[in-house]
CSV table of C-alpha atoms in Angstrom, one decimal:
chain,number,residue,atom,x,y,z
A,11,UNK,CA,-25.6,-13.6,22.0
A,12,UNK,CA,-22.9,-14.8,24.4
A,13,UNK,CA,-19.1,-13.1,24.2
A,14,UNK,CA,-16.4,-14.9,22.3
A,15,UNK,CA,-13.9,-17.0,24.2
A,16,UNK,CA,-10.4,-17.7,23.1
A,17,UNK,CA,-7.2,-18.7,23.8
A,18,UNK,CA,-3.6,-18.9,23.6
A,19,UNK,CA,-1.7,-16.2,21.8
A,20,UNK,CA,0.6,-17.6,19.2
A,21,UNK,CA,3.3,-15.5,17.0
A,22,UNK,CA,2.1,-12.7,14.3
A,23,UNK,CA,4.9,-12.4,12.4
A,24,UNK,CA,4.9,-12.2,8.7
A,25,UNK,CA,7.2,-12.8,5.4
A,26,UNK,CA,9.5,-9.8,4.9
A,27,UNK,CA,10.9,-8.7,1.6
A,28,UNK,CA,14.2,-9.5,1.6
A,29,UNK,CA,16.7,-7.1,-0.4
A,30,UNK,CA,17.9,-10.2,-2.2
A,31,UNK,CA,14.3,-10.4,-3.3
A,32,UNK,CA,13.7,-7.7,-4.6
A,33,UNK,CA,17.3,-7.2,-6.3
A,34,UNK,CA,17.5,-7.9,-10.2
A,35,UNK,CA,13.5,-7.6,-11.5
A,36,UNK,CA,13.5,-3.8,-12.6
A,37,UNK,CA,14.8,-4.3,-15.6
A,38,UNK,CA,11.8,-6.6,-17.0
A,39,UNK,CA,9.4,-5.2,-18.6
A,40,UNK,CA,6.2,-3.6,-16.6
A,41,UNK,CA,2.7,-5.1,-18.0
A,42,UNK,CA,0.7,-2.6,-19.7
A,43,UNK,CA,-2.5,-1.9,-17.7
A,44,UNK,CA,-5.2,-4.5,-18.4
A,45,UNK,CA,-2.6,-7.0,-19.7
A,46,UNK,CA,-2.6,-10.8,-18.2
A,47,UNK,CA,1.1,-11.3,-16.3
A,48,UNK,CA,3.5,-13.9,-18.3
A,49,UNK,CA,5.9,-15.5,-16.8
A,50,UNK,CA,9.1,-17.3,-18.2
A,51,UNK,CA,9.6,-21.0,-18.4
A,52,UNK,CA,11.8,-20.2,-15.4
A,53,UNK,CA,9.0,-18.9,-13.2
A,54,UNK,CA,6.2,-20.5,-13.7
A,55,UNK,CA,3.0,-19.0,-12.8
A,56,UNK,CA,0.7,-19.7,-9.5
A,57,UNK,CA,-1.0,-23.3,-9.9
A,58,UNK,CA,0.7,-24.5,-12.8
A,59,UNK,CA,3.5,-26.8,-13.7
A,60,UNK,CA,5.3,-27.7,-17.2
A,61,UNK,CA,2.8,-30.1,-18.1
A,62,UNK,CA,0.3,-27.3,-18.1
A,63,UNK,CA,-1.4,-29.7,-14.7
A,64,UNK,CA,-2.6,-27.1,-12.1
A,65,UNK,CA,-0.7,-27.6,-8.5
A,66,UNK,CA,-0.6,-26.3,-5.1
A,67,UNK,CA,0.6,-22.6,-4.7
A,68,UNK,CA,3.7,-22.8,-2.8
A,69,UNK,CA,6.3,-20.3,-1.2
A,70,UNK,CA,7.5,-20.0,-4.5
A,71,UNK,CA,4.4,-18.5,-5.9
A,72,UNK,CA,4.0,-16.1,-2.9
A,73,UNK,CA,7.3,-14.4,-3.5
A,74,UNK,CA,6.7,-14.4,-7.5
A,75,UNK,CA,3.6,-12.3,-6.5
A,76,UNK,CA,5.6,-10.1,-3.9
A,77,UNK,CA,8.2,-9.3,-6.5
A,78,UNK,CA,5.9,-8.3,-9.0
A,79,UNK,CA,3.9,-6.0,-6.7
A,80,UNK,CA,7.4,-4.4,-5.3
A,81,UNK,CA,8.0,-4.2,-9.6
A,82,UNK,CA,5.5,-2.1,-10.6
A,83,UNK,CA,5.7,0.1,-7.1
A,84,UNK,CA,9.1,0.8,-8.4
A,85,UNK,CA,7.7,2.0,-11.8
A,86,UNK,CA,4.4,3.7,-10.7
A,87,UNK,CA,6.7,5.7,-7.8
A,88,UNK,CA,9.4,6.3,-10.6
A,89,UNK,CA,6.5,8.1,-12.5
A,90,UNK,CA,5.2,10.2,-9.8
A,91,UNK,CA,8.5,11.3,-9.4
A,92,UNK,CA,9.0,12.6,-12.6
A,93,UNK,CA,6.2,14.1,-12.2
A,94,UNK,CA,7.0,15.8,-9.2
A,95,UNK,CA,10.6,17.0,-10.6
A,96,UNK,CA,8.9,18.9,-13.2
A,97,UNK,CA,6.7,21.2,-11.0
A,98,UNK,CA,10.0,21.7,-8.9
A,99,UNK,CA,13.7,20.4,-8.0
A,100,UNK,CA,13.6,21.3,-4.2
A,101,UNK,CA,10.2,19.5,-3.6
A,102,UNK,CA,11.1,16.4,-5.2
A,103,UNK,CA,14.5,16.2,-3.9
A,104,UNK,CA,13.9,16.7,-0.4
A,105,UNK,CA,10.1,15.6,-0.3
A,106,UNK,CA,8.5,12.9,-3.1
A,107,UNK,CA,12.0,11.0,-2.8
A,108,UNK,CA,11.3,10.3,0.7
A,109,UNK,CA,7.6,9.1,0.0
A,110,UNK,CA,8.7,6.9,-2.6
A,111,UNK,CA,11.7,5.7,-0.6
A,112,UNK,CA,9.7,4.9,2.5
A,113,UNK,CA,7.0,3.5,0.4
A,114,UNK,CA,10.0,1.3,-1.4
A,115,UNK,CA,11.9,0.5,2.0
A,116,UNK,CA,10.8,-2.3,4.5
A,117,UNK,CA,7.4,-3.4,4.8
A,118,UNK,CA,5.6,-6.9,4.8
A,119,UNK,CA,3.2,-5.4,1.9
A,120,UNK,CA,0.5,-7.4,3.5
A,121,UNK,CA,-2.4,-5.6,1.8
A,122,UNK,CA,-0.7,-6.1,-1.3
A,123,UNK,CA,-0.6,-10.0,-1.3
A,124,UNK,CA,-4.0,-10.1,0.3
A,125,UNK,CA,-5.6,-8.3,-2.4
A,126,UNK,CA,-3.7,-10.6,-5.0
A,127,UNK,CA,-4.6,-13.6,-3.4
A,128,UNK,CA,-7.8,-12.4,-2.5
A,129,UNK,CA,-8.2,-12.1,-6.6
A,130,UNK,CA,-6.3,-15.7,-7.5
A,131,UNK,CA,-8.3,-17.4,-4.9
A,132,UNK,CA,-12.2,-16.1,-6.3
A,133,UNK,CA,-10.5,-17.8,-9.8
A,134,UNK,CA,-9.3,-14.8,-11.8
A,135,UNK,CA,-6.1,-14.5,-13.9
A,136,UNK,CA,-3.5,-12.8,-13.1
A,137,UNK,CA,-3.6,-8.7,-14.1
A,138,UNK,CA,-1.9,-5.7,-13.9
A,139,UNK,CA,-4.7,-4.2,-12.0
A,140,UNK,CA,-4.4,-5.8,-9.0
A,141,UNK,CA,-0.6,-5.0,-8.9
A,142,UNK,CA,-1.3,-1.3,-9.3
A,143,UNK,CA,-4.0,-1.5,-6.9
A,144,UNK,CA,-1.4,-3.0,-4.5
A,145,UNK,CA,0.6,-0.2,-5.3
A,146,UNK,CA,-1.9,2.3,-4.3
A,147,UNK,CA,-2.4,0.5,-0.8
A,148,UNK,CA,0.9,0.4,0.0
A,149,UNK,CA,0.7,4.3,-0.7
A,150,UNK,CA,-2.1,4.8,1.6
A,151,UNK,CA,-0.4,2.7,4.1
A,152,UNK,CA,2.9,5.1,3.8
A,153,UNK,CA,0.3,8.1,4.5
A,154,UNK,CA,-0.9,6.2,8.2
A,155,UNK,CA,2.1,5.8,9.2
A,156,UNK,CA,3.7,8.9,8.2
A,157,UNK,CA,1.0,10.9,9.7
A,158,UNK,CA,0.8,8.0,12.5
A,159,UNK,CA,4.4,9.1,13.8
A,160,UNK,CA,4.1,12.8,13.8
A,161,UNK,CA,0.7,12.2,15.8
A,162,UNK,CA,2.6,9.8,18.4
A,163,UNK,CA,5.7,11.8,18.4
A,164,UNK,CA,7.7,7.9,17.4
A,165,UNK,CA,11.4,8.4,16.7
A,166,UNK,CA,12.1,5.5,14.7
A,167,UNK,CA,10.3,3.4,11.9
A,168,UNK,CA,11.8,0.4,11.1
A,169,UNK,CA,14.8,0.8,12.3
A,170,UNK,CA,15.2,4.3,10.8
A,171,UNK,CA,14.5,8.1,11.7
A,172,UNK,CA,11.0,8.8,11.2
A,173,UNK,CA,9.8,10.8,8.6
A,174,UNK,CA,9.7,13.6,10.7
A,175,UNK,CA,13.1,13.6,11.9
A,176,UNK,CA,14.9,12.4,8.8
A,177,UNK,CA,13.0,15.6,7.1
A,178,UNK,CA,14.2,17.9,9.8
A,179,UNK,CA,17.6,16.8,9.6
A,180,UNK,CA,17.7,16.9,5.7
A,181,UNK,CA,16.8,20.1,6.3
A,182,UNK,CA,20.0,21.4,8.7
A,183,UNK,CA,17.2,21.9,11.9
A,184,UNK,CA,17.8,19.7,14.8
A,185,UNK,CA,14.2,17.8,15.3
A,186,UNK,CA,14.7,18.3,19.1
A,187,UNK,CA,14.3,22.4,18.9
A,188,UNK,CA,11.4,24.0,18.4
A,189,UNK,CA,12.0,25.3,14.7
A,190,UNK,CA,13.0,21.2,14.0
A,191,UNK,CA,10.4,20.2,15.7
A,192,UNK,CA,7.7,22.3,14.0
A,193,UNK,CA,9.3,21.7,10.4
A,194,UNK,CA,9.6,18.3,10.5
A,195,UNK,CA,6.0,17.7,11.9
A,196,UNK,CA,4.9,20.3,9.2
A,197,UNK,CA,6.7,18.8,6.3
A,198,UNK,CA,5.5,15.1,7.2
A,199,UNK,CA,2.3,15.9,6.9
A,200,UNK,CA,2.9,17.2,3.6
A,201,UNK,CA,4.5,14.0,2.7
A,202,UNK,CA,1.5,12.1,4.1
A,203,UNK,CA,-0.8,13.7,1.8
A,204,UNK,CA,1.1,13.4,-1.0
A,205,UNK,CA,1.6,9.4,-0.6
A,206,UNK,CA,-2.8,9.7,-0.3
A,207,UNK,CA,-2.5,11.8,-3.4
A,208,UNK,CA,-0.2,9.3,-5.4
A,209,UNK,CA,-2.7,6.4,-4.2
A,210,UNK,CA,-5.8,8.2,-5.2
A,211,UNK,CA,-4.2,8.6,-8.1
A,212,UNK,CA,-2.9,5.0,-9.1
A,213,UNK,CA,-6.4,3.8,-8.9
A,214,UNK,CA,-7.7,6.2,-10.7
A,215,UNK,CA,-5.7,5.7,-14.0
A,216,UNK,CA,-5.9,1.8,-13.4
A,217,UNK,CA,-7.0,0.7,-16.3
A,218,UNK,CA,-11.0,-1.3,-15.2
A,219,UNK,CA,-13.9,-2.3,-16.9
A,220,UNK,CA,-17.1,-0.1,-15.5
A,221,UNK,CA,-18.1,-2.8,-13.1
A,222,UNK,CA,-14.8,-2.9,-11.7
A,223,UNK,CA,-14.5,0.6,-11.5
A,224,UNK,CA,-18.1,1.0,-9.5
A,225,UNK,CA,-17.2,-1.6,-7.3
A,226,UNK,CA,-14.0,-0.2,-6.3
A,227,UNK,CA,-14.5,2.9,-6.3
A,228,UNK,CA,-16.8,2.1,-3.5
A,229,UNK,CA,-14.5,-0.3,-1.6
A,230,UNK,CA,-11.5,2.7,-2.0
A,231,UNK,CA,-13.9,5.7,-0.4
A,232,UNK,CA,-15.1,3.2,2.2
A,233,UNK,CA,-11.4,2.5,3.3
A,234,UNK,CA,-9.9,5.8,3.2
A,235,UNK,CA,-13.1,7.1,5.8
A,236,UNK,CA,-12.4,3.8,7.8
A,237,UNK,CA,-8.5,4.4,8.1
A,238,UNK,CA,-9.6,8.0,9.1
A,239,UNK,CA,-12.0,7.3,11.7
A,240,UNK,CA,-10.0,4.6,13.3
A,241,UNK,CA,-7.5,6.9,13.6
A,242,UNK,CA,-9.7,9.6,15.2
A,243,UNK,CA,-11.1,7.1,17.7
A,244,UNK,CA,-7.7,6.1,18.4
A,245,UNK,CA,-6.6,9.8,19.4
A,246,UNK,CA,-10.2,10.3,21.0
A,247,UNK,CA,-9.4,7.6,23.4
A,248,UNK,CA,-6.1,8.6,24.6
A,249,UNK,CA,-7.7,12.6,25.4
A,250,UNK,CA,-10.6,10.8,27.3
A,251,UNK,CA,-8.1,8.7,29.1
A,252,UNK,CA,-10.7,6.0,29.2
A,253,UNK,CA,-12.6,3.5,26.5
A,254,UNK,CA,-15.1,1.3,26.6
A,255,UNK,CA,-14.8,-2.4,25.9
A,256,UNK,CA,-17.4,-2.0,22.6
A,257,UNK,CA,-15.5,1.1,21.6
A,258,UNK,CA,-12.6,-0.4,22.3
A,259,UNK,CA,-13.1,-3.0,19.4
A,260,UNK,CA,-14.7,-0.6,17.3
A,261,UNK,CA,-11.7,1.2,17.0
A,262,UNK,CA,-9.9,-2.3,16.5
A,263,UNK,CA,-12.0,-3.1,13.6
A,264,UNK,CA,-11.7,0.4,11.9
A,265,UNK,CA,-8.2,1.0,12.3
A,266,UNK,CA,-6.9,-2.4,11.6
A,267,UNK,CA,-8.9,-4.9,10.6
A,268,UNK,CA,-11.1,-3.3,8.3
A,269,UNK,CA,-8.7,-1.0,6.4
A,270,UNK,CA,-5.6,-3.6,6.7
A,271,UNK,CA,-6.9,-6.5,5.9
A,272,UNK,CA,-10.9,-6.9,5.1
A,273,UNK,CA,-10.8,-3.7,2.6
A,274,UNK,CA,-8.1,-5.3,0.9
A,275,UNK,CA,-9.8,-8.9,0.2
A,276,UNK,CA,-13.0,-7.5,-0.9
A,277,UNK,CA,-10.8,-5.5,-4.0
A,278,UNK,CA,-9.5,-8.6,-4.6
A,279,UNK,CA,-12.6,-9.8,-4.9
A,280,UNK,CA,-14.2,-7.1,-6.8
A,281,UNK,CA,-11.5,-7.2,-9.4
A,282,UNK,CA,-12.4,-11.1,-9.9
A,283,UNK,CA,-16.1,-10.1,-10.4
A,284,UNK,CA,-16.8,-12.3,-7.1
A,285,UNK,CA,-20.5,-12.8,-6.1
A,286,UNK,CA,-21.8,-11.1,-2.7
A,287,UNK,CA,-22.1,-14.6,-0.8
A,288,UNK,CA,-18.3,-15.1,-1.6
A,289,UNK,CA,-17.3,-11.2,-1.3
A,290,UNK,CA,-18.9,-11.5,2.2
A,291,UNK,CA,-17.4,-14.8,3.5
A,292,UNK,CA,-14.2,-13.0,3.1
A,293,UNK,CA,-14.7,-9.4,4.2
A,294,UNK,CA,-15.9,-11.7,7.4
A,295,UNK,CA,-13.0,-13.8,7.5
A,296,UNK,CA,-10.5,-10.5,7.0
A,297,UNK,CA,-12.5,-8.4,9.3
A,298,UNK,CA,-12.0,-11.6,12.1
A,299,UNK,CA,-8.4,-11.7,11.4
A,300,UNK,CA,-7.6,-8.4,11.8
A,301,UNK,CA,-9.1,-8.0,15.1
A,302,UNK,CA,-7.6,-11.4,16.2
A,303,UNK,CA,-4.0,-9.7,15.2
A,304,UNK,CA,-4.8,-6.2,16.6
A,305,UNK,CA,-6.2,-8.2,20.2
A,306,UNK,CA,-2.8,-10.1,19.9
A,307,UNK,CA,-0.8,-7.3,19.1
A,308,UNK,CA,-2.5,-5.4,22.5
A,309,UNK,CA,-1.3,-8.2,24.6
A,310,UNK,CA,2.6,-8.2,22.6
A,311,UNK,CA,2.6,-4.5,23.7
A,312,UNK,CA,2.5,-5.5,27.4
A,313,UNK,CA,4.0,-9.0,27.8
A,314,UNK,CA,6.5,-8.9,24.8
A,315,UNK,CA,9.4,-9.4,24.4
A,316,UNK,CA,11.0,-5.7,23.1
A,317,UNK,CA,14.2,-7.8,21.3
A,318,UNK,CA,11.5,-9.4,19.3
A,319,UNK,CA,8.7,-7.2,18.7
A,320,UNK,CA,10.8,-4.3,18.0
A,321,UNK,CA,9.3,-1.5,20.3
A,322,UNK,CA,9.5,-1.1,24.0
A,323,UNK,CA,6.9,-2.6,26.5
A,324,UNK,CA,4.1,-0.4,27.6
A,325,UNK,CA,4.2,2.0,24.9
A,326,UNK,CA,0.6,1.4,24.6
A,327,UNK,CA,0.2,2.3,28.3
A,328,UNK,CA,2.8,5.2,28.3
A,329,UNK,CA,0.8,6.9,25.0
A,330,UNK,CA,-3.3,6.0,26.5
A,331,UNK,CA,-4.4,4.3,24.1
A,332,UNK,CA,-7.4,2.7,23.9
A,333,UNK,CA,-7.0,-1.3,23.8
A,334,UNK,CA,-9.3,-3.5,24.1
A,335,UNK,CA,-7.1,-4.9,26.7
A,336,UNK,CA,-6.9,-2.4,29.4
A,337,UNK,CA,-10.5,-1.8,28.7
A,338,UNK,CA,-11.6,-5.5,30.3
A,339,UNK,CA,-9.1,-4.8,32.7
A,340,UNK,CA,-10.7,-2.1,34.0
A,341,UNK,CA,-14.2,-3.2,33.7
A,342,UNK,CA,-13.7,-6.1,35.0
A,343,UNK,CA,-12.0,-4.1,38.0
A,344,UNK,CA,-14.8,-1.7,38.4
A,345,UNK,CA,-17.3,-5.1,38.5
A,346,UNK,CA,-14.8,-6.5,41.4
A,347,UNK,CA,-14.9,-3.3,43.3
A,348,UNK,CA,-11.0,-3.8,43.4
A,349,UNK,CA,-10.2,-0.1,44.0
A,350,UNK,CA,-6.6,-1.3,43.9
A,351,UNK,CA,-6.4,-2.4,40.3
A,352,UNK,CA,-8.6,0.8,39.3
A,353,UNK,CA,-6.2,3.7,40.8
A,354,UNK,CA,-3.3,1.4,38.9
A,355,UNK,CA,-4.4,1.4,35.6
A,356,UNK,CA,-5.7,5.3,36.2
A,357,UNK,CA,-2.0,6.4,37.5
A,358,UNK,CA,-0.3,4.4,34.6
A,359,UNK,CA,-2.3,4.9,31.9
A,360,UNK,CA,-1.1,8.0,29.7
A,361,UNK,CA,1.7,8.4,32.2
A,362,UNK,CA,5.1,8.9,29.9
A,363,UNK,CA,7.6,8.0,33.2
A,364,UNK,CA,6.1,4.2,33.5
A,365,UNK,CA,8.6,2.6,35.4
A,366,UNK,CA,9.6,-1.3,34.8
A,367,UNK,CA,8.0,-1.5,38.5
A,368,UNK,CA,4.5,0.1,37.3
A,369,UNK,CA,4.7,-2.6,34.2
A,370,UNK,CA,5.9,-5.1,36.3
A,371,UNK,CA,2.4,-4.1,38.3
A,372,UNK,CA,0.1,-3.9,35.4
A,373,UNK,CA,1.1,-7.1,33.8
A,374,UNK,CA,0.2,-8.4,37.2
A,375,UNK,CA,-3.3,-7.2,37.2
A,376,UNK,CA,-4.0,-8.3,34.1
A,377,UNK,CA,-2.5,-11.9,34.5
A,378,UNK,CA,-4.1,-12.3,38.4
A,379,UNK,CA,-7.6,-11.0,37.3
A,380,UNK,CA,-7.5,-13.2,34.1
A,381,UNK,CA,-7.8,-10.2,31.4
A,382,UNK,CA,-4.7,-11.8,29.7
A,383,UNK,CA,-6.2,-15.1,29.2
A,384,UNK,CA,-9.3,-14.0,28.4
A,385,UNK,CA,-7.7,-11.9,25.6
A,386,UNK,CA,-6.2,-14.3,24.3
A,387,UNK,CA,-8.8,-16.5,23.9
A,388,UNK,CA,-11.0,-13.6,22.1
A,389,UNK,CA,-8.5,-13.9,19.5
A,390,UNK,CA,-7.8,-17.4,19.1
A,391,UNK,CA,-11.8,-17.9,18.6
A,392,UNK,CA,-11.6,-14.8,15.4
A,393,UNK,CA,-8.4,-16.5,14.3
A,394,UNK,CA,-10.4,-20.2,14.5
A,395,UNK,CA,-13.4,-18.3,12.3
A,396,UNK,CA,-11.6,-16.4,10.4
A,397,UNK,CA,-9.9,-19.5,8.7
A,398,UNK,CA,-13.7,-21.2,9.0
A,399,UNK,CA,-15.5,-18.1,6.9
A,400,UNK,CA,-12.5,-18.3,4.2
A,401,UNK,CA,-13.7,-21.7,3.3
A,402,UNK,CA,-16.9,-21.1,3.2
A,403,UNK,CA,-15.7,-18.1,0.1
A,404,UNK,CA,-13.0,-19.9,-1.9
A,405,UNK,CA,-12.0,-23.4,-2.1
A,406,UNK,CA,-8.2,-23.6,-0.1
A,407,UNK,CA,-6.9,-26.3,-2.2
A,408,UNK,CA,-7.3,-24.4,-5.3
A,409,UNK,CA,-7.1,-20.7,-7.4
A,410,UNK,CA,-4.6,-19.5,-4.9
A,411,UNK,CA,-6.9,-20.2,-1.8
A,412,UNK,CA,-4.4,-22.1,0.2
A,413,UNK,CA,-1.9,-19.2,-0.4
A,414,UNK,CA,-5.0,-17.3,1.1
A,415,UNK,CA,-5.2,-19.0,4.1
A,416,UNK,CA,-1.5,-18.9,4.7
A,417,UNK,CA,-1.6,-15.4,5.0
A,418,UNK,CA,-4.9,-15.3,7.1
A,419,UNK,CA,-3.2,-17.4,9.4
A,420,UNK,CA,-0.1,-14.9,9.5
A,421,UNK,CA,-2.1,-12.2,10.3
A,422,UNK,CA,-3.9,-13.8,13.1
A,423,UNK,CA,-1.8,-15.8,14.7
A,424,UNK,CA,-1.8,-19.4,15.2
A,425,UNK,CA,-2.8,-21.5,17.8
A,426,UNK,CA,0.5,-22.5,20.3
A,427,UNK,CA,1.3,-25.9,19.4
A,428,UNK,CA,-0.4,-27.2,16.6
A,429,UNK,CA,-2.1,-25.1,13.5
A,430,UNK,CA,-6.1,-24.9,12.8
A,431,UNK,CA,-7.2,-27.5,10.5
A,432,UNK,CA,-9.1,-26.1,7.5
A,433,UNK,CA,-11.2,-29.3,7.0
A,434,UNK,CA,-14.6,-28.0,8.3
A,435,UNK,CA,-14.2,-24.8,6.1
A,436,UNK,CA,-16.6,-25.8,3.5
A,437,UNK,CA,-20.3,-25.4,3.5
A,438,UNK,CA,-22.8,-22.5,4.3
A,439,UNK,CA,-22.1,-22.1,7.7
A,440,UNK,CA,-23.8,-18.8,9.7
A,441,UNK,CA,-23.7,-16.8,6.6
A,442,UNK,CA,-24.6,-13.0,7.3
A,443,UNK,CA,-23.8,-13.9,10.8
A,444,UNK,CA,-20.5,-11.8,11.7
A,445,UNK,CA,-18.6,-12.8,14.2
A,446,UNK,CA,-17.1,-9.5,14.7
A,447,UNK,CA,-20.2,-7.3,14.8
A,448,UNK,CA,-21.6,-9.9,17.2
A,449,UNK,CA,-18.1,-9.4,19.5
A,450,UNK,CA,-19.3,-5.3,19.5
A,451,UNK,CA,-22.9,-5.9,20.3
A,452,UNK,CA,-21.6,-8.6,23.2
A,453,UNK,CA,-19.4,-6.2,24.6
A,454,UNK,CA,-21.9,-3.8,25.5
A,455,UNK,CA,-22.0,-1.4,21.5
A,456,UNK,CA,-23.5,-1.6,18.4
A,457,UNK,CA,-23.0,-4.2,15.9
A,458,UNK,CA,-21.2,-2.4,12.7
């Protein structure tokens, strides 16, 4: 099968909870477990209007579902707390505050309103489940990153001190000595496993019926070993100092599009009691999306713009990792015999003193050889199936599957200048064919 070819990288940003959106719902009441949502006259539910006429799911909807998930985070972390007061003061003060905080503050909770809208799209009512289940991956996703800054050393997240350092400096230790440094490493990893602990432990006393419970218990193991592995391939790659193209994406898949945004779908639709030609159309259609944002996101790292994407260029170069971009770059180098470009990307990669000149150099390469283009189009061809797979699963004009394929369009970008049409979405199409799997085995690996 021939590679993929894509094109133009368009923006990945994403609907942030606001303060102002999440001010004023705490004091409503939290749905028992297993108990449909209601929703006042003043609020009316997802694909309904006053007439009791189903309608299209609009912006309105999407924060409705946002606020309820940031709800019941705020009364499931409120209860861990509790919990962790009464086996002692000091631990919950200065450590399950700060997981529940960070878990609280910021955040696009992404995996959240997939899973949600992964659930309304397959046609099932509303339920407390799914909001506690979006609770837990939001917990999961505080343990990556928690344990994702210690490993990369980061000094900020979102705009703030790091776990790490904010634990470290809670504790009178400056995070730049040796004592500081070792605490605040030592005590984030701590916090990491507690935010895993609270999410194994939201799903577990989520009330499901046995098939449910099977099926997600399944999906929840799978993730958690995905999220790990990605990790480990992630950290494999920078000791190496090298990655091939197929291991490259495999690493893609694992540590972001599986676990970020396929997992999440396929709970959605296991908590709907979807069948396996629908649950597959989607774990496709999430698994093509997160690769096309994690291929776009490689190339924002490079040629963005830091004012915008909030993190300096060439971190990606500066720390080794393993993109799938520098990996063309350099294969396609070694297949020119351009010695050049190969002792450029050796001497920058992994090198923490990359000037603006070395960037300045690499971004070069990459645009002069055509690696950037070809990038791009990778991941406006995943985008283009991703939104092509996702109507071959749900119908996007009903049960919350254009709210759907909104977000599938967030998270992989659009195409610059005008937006995918969904209107050849329905029918069969390639079925078990995976688009991503077939990328991997192109590129020289195995199809996962």
């Amino acid at each position: 099968m021939k590679p993929l070819s894509v094109h133009v990288i368009g923006t990945c940003s994403e609907t942030t909870l606001t303060n102002e959106t999440a001010h004023g719902i705490c004091g409503a009441r939290l749905p028992r477990q297993g108990e449909p949502v209601r929703v006042s006259r003043g609020s009316l539910a997802e694909g309904s209007s006053p007439g009791g006429t189903r309608t299209t799911p609009g912006p309105a909807a999407a924060r409705l579902a946002a606020r309820r998930v940031l709800r019941t985070a705020r009364a499931v972390l409120a209860h861990r707390v509790d919990e962790a007061l009464r086996s002692d003061v000091l631990f919950c003060e200065e450590l399950a505050r700060q997981v529940a905080d960070f878990t609280l503050e910021g955040g696009k909770r992404m995996r959240p309103r997939l899973l949600w809208w992964g659930m309304r799209s397959c046609g099932a009512a509303e339920t407390a489940a799914a909001l506690r289940l979006g609770v837990a991956l939001e917990l999961i996703q505080s343990c990556a990153l928690i344990h994702d800054d210690v490993m990369d050393r980061s000094r900020l997240r979102r705009g703030k001190p790091a776990v790490h350092i904010g634990l470290a400096e809670r504790a009178g230790l400056s995070p730049d000595s040796e004592r500081g440094f070792v605490f605040g490493t030592s005590a984030a990893v701590l916090a990491g496993d507690l935010a895993l602990a609270w999410a194994d432990d939201t799903v577990a006393e989520t009330v499901l019926s046995a098939v449910q419970r099977r099926r997600i218990g399944a999906l929840w193991r799978a993730m958690r070993t995905e999220m790990v592995a990605g990790q480990y391939l992630d950290l494999r790659g920078q000791v190496s100092g090298e990655s091939s193209v197929a291991q490259a994406l495999r690493t893609a898949c694992l540590k972001s599009a599986s676990y970020s945004v396929e997992r999440p779908l396929a709970l959605g639709a296991a908590l709907a009691g979807a069948d396996e030609r629908t649950t597959d159309a989607l774990r496709s259609a999430g698994r093509c999306a997160g690769i096309a944002f994690q291929l776009r996101d490689d190339l924002l790292g490079v040629f963005g713009d830091p004012g915008l994407t909030g993190k300096p260029s060439g971190d990606d170069i500066r720390e080794g990792k393993p993109t799938y971009l520098l990996a063309v770059a350099r294969r396609w180098a070694e297949a020119a015999g351009d010695e050049q470009a190969l002792a450029l990307l050796g001497r920058v990669t992994g090198n923490a003193d990359l000037t603006e000149e070395d960037l300045a150099d690499v971004r070069g390469v990459l645009e002069v050889t055509g690696v950037r283009a070809h990038v791009e189009r990778k991941a406006e061809r995943l985008h283009d199936h991703a939104v092509r797979r996702l109507g071959q699963a749900v119908d996007v004009d009903a049960h919350g599957g254009r709210q759907l394929l909104g977000l599938l369009r967030t998270v992989s970008g659009e195409r610059t200048g005008h937006s995918p049409t969904a209107g050849e979405t329905r029918g069969r199409g390639s079925g078990a064919a995976d688009v991503s799997s077939a990328l991997i085995a192109a590129e020289g690996g195995r199809a996962g």
